Coordinates of N, CA and C in Angstrom, one line a residue:
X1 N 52.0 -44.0 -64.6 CA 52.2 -44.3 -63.2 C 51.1 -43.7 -62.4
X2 N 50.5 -42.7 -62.7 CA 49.7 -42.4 -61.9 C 48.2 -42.9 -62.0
X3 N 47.6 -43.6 -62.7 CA 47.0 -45.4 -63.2 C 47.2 -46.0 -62.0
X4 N 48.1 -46.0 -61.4 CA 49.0 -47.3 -60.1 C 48.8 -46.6 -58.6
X5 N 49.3 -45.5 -58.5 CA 49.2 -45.3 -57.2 C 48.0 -44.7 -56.8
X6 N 47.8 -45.0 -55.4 CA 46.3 -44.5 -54.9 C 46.3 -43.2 -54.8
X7 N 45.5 -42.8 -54.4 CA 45.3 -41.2 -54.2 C 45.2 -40.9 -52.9
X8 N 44.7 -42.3 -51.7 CA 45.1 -41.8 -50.5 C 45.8 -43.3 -50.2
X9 N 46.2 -43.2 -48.6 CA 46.6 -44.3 -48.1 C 45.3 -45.6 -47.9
X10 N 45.5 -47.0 -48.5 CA 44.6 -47.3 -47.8 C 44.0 -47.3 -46.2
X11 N 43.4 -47.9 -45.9 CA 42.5 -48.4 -44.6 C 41.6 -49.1 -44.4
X12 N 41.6 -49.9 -43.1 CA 40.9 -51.3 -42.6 C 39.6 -50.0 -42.0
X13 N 38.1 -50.6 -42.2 CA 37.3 -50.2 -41.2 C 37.9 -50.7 -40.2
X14 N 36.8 -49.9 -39.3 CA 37.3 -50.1 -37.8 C 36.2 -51.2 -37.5
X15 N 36.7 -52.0 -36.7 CA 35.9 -53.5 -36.5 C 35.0 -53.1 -35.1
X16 N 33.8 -53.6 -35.8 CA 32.2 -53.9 -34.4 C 32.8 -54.6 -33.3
X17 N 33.1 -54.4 -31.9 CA 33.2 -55.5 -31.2 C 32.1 -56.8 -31.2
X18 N 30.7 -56.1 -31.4 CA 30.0 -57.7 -32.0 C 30.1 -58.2 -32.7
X19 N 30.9 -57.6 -33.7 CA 31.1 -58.7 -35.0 C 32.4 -59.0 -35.2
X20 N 33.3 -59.6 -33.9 CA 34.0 -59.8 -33.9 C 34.7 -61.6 -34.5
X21 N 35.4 -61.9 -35.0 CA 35.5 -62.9 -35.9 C 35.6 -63.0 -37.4
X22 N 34.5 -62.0 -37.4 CA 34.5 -61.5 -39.3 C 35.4 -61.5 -39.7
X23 N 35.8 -60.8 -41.2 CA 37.0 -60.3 -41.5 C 36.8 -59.0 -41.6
X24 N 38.1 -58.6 -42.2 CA 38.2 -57.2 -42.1 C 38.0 -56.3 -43.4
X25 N 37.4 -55.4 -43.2 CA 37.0 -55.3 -44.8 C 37.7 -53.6 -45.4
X26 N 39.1 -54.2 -46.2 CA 40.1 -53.6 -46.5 C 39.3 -52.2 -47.7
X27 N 39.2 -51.3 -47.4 CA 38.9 -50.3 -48.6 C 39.8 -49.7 -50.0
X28 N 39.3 -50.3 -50.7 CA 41.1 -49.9 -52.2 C 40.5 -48.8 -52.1
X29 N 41.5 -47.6 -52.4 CA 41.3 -46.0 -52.5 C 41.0 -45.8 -54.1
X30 N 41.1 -44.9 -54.5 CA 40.9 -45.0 -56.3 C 42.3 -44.3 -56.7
X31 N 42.7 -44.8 -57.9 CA 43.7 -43.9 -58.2 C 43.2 -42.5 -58.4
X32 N 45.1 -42.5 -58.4 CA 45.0 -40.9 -58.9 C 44.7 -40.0 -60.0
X33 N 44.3 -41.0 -61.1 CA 44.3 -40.5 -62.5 C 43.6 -41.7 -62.9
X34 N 42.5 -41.7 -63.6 CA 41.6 -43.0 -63.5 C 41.1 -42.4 -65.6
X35 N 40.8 -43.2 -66.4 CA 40.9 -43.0 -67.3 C 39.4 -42.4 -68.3
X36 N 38.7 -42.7 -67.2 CA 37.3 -41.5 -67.3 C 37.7 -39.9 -67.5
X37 N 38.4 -39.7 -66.6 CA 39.0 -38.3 -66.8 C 39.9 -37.8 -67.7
X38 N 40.9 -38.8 -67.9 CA 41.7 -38.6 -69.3 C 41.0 -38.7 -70.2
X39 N 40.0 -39.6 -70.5 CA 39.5 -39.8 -71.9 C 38.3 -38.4 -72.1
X40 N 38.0 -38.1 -71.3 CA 37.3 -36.1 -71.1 C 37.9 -35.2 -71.1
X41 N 38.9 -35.0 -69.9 CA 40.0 -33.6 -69.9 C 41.4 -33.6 -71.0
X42 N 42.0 -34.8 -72.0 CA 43.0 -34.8 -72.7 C 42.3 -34.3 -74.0
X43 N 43.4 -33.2 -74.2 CA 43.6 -32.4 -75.5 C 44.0 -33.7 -76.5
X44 N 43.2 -34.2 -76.9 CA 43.7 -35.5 -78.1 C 44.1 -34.6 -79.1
X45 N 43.2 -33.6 -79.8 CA 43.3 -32.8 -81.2 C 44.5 -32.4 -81.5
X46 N 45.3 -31.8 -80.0 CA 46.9 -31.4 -79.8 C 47.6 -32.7 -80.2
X47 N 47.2 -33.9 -79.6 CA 48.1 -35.2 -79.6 C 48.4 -35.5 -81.5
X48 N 47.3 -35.6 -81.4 CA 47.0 -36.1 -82.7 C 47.6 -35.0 -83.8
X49 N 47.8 -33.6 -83.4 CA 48.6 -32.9 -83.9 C 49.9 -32.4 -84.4
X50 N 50.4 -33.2 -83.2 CA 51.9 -33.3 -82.8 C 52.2 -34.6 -83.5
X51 N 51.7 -35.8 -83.1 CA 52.1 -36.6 -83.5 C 52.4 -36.7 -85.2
X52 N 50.9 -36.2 -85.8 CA 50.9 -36.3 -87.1 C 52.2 -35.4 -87.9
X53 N 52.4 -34.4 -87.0 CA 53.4 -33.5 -87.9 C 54.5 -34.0 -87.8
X54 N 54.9 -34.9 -86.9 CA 56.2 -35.5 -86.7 C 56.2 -36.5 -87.2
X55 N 55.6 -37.0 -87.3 CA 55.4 -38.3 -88.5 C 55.5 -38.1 -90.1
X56 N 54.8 -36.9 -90.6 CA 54.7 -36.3 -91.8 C 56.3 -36.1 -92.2
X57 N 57.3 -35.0 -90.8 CA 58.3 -35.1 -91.4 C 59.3 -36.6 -91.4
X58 N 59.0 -37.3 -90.7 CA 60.1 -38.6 -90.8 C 59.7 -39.0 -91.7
X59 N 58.5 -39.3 -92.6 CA 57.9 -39.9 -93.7 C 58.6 -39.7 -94.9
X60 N 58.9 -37.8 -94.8 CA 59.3 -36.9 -96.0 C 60.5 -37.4 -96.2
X61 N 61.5 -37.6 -94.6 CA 63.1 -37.7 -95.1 C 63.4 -39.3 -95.3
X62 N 62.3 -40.0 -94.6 CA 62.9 -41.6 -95.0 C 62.4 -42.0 -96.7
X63 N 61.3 -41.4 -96.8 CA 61.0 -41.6 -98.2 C 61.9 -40.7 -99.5
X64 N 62.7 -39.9 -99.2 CA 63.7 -38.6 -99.6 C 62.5 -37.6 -100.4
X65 N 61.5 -37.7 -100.2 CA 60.8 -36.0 -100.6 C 61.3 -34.7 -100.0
X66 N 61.8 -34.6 -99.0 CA 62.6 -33.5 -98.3 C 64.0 -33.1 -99.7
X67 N 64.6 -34.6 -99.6 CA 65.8 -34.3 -100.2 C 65.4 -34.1 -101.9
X68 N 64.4 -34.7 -102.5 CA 63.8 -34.2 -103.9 C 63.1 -32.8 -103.8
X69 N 62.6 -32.4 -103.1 CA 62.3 -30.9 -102.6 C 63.6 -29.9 -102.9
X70 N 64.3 -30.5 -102.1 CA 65.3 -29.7 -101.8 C 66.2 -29.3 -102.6
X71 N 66.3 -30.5 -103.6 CA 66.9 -30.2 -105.4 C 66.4 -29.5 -106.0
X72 N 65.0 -29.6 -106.3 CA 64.3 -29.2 -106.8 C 64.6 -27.2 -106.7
X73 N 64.7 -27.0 -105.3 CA 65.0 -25.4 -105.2 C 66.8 -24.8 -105.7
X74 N 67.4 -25.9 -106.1 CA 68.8 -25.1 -106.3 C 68.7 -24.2 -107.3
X75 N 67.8 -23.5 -108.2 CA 67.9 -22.6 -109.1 C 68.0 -21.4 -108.0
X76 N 67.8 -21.4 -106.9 CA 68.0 -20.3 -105.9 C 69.0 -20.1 -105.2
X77 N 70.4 -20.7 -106.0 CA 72.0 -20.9 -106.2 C 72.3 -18.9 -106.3
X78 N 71.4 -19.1 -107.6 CA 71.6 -17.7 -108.0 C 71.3 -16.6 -107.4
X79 N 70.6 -16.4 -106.5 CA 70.2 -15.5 -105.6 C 70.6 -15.3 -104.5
X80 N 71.1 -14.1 -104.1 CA 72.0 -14.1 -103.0 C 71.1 -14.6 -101.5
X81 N 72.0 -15.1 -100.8 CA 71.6 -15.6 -99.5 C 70.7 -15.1 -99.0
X82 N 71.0 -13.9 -98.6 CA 69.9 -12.8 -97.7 C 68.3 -12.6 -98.3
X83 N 69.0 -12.8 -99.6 CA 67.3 -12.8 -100.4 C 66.5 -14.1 -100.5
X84 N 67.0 -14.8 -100.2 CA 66.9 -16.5 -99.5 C 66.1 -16.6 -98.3
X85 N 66.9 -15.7 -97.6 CA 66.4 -16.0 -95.7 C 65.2 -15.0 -95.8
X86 N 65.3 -14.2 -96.3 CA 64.0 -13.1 -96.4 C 62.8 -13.5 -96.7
X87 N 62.6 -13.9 -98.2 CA 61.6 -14.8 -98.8 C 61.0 -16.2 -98.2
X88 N 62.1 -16.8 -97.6 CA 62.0 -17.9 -96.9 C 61.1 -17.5 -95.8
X89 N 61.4 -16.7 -94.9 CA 61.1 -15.9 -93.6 C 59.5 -16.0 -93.5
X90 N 59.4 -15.1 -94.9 CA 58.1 -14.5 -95.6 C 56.7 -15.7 -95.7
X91 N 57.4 -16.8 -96.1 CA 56.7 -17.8 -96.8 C 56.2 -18.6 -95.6
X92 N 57.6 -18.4 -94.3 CA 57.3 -19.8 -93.1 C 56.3 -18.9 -92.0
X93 N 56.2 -17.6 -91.7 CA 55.4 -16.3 -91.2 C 53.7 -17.0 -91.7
X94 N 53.9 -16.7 -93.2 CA 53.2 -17.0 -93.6 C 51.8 -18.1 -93.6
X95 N 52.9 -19.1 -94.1 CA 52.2 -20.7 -93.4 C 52.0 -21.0 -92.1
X96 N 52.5 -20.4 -91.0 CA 52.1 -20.6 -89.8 C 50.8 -19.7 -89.1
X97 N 50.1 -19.1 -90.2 CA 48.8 -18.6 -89.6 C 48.0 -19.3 -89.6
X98 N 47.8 -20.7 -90.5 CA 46.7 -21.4 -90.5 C 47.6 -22.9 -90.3
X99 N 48.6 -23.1 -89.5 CA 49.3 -24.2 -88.8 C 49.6 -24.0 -87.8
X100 N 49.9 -25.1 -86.9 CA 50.6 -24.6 -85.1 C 52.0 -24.6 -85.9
X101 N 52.9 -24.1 -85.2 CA 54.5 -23.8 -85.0 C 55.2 -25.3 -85.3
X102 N 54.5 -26.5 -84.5 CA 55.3 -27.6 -84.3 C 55.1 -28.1 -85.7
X103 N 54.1 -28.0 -86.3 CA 53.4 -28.5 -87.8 C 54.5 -27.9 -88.6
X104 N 54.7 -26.7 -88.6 CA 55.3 -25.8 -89.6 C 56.5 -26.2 -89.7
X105 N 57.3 -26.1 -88.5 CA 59.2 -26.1 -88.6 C 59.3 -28.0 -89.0
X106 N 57.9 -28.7 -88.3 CA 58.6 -30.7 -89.1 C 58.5 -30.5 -90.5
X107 N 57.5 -29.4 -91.3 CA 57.1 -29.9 -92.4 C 58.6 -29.1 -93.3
X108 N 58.9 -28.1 -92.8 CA 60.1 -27.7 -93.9 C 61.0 -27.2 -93.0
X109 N 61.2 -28.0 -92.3 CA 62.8 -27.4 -91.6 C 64.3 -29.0 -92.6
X110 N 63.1 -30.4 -92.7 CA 63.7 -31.1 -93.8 C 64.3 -30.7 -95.2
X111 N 63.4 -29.8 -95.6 CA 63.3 -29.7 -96.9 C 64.4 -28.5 -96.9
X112 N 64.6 -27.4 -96.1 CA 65.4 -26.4 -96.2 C 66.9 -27.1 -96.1
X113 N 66.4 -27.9 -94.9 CA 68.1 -28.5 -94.7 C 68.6 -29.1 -96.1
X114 N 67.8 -30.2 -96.7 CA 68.1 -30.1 -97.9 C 68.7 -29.4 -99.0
X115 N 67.7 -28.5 -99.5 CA 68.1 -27.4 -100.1 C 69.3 -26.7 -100.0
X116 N 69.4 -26.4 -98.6 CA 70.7 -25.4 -97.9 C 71.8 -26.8 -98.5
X117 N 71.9 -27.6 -98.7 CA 73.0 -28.9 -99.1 C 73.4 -28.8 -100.2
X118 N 72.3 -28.7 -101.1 CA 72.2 -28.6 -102.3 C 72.7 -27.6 -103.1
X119 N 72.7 -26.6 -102.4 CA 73.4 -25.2 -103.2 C 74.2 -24.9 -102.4
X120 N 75.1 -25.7 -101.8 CA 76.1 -25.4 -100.6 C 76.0 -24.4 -99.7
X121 N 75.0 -24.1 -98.9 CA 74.8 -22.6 -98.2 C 74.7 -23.6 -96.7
X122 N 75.4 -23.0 -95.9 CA 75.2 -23.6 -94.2 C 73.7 -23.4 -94.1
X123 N 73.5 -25.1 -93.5 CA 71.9 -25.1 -93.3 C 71.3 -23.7 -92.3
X124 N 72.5 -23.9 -91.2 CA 71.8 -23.2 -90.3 C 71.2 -21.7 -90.7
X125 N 71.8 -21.3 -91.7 CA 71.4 -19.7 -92.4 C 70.2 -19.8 -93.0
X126 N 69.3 -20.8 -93.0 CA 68.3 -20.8 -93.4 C 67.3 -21.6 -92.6
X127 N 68.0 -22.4 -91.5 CA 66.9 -22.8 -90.9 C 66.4 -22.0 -89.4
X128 N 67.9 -21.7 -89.0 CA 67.6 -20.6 -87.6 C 66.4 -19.3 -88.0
X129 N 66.6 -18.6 -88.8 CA 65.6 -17.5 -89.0 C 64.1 -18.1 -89.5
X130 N 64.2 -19.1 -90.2 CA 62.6 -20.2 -90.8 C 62.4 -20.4 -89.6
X131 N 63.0 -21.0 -88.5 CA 62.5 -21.8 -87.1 C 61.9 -20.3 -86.1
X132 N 63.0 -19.6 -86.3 CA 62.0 -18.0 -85.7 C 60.4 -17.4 -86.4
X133 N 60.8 -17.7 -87.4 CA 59.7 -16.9 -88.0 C 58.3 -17.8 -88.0
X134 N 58.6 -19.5 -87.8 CA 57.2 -20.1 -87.3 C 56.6 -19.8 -86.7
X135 N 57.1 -19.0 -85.4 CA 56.6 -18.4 -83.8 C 56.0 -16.7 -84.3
X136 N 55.8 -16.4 -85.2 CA 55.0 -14.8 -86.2 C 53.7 -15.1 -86.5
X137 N 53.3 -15.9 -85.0 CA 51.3 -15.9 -86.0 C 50.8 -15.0 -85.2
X138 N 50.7 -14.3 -85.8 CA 50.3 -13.0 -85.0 C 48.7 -12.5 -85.4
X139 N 48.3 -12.7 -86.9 CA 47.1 -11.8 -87.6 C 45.7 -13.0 -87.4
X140 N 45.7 -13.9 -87.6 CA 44.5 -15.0 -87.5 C 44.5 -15.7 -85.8
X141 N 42.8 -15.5 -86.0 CA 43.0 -16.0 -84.4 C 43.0 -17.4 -84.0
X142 N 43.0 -18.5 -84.9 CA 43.2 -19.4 -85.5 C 45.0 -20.0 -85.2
X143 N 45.6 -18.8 -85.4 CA 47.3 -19.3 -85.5 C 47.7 -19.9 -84.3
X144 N 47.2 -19.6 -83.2 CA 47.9 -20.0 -82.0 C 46.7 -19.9 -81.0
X145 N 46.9 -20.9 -79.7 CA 45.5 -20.1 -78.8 C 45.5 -19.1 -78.5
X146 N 46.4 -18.2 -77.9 CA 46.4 -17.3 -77.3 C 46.0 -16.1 -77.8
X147 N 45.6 -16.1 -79.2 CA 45.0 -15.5 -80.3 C 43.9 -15.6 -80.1
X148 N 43.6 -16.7 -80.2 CA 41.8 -17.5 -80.2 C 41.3 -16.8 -79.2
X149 N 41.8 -17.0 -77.6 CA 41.4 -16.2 -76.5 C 41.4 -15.0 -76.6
X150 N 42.1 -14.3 -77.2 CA 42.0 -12.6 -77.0 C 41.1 -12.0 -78.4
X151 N 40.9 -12.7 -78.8 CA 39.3 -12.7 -80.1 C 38.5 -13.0 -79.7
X152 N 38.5 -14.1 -78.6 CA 37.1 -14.5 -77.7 C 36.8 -13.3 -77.1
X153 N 37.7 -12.9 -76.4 CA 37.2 -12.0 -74.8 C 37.5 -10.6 -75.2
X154 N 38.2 -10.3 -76.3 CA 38.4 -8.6 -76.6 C 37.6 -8.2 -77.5
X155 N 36.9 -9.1 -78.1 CA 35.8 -8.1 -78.9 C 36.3 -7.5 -80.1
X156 N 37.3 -8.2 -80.8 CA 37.5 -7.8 -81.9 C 37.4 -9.0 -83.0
X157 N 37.4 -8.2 -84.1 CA 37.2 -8.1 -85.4 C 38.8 -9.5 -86.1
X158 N 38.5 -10.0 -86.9 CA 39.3 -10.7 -88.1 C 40.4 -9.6 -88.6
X159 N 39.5 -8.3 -89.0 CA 40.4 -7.7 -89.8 C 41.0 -6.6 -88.7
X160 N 40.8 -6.3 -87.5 CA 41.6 -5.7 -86.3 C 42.9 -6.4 -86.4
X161 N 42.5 -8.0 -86.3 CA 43.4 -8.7 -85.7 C 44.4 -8.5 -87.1
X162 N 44.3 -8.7 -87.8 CA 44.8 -8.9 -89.1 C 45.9 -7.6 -89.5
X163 N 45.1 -6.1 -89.2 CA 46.0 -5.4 -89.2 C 47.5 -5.2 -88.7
X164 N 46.8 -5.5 -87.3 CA 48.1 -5.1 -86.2 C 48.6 -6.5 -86.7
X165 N 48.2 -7.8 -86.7 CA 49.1 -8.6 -87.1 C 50.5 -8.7 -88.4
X166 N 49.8 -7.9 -89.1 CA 50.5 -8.2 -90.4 C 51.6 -7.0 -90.0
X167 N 51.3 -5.9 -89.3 CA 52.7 -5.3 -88.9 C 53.8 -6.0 -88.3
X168 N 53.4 -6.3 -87.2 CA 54.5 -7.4 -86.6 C 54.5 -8.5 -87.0
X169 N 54.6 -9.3 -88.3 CA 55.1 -10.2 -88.4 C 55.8 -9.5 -89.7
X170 N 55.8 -8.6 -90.4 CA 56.8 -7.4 -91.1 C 57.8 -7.0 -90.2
X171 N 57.3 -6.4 -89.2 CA 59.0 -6.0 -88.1 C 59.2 -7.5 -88.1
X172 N 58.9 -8.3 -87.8 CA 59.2 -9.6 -86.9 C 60.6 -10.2 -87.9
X173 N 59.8 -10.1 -89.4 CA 60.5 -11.1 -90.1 C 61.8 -10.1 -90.6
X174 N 61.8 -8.6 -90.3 CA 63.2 -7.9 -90.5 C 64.0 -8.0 -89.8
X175 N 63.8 -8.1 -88.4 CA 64.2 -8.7 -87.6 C 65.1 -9.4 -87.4
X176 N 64.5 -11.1 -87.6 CA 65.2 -11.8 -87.7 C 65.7 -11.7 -89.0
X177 N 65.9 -11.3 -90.3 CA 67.0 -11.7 -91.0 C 67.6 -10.4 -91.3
X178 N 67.4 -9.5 -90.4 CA 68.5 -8.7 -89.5 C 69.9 -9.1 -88.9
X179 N 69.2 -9.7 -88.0 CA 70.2 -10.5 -86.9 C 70.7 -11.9 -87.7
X180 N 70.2 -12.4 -88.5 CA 70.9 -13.5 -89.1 C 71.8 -12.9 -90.0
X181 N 72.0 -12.0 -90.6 CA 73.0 -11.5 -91.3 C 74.1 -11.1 -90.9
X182 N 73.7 -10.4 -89.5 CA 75.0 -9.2 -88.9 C 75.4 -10.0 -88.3
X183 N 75.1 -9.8 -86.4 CA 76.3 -10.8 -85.5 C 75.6 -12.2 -85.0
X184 N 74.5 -12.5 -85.4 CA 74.3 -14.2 -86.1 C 75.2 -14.6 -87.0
X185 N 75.9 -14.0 -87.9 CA 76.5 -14.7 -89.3 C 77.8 -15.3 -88.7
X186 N 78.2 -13.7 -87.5 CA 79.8 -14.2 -87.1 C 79.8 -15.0 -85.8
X187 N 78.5 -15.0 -85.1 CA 78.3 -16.1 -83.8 C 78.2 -17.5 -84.4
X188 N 77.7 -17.6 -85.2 CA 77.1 -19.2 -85.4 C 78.2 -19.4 -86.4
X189 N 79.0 -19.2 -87.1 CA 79.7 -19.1 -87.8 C 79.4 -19.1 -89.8
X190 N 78.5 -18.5 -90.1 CA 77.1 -18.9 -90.9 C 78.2 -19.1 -92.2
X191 N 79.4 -18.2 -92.4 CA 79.9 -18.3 -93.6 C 81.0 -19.4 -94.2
X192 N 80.5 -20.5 -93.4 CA 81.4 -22.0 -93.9 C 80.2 -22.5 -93.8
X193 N 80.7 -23.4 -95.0 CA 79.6 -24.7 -94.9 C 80.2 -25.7 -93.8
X194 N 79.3 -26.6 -93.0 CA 80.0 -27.2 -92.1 C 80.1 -29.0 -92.7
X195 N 80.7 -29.4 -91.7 CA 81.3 -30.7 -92.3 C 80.0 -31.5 -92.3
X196 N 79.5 -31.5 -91.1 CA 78.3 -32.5 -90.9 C 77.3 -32.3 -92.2
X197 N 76.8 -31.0 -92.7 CA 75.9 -31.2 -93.8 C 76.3 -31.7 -95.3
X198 N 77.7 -32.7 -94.7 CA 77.9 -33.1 -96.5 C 77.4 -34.8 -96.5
X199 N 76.8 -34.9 -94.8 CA 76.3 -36.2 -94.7 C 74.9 -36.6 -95.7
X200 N 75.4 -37.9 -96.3 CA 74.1 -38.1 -96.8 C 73.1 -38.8 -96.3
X201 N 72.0 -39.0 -96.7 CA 70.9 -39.9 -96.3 C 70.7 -41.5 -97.0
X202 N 70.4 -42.3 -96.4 CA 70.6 -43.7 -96.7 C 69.4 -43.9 -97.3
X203 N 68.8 -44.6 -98.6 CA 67.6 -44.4 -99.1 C 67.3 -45.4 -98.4

C-alpha cells in the first residue's frame, strides 16, 4: 500500500496570466515508499531467513522426517522425563549460538512434538522449556544482533563473551527445567498426555 499513496497531496501550478488558455500542468507527488529504497534499506538476509526456516519445517512434517525423527528417539522412553527436558534444553541452548531463535524452534519444535507422541510424554513438557531455551544465545556474538553490537562497540574478546555466556545459559537452562518441573507441571497440566497429540499426520 504504501507503493499507492503519495507522500504529499497533489497540486496544479499556479497558472501565468499570459499564458492563459494552456493547460494546466498537474504535478504527481512520488510515493511514499518507492522501490529503490526497499531494494537498499530491506534486511533480505533476515527474509530469506525466516522464510527458509519455515519452509524447512513444513517440508520436515509434510514429508514425515519430523515424525521418522521422532521414532527414531523413543529409546529415551527409558529415561526419566526431567532428564529429557534437561538434555534437550542443553542441546537447543546449544544450537542456537550459531542459528537465529526462529531457525532453531521450526527446525525441532516438529521433531520433539513427534517424539513427545511417540513415547507418550505431553508434547508440551518438552517443547515449552526447548522453545525457552532457543532465546540462551548468550556466548557467540554471532547468536543474535544484540550480541554482534555489544562485541562491536565494547571491545571485547570471543572468549569474554563466551565465558560470561556459558554461565547464563547454565543458570538459564536450570531454570527453565526448574520451572517446568515444579508449578509449570501443575499449571499447564504437564502429567496427562493430552487428547489432541494422539492426532496423526496424513502422509
Amino acid at each position: 500500500m504504501l507503493f499507492l499513496f503519495p507522500s504529499e497531496f497533489p497540486s496544479c501550478k499556479a497558472q501565468d496570466p499570459e499564458q492563459t488558455g494552456k493547460k494546466i500542468k498537474i504535478r504527481v507527488p512520488p510515493p511514499l515508499l518507492d522501490w529503490k529504497t526497499v531494494n537498499e534499506k530491506m534486511p533480505w538476509n533476515i527474509v530469506l531467513l525466516l522464510g527458509g526456516g519455515f519452509a524447512l519445517a513444513k517440508g520436515s512434517e509434510d514429508s514425515g522426517l519430523s515424525i521418522w525423527l521422532g521414532e527414531k528417539l523413543t529409546p529415551l522412553e527409558s529415561i526419566p522425563p526431567a532428564a529429557i527436558a534437561l538434555v534437550l534444553c542443553l542441546l537447543i541452548a546449544t544450537f542456537t549460538e550459531c542459528t537465529s531463535n526462529v531457525a532453531t524452534t521450526t527446525l525441532f519444535l516438529p521433531i520433539l512434538a513427534s517424539m513427545a507422541r511417540a513415547i507418550q510424554l505431553n508434547p508440551l513438557y518438552i517443547m515449552l522449556p526447548c522453545t525457552l531455551s532457543a532465546s540462551l544465545a548468550f556466548m557467540l556474538p554471532v547468536a543474535t544482533p544484540p550480541n554482534a553490537i555489544a562485541f562491536a562497540y565494547g571491545q571485547l574478546k570471543v572468549v569474554d563473551m563466551a565465558k560470561a555466556g556459558f554461565l547464563l545459559n547454565i543458570i538459564g537452562v536450570l531454570v527453565i527445567t526448574l520451572s517446568i518441573n515444579t508449578w509449570g507441571y501443575y499449571m499447564f497440566n504437564l502429567h496427562a498426555f493430552p487428547s489432541w497429540a494422539n492426532s496423526t499426520v496424513k502422509p
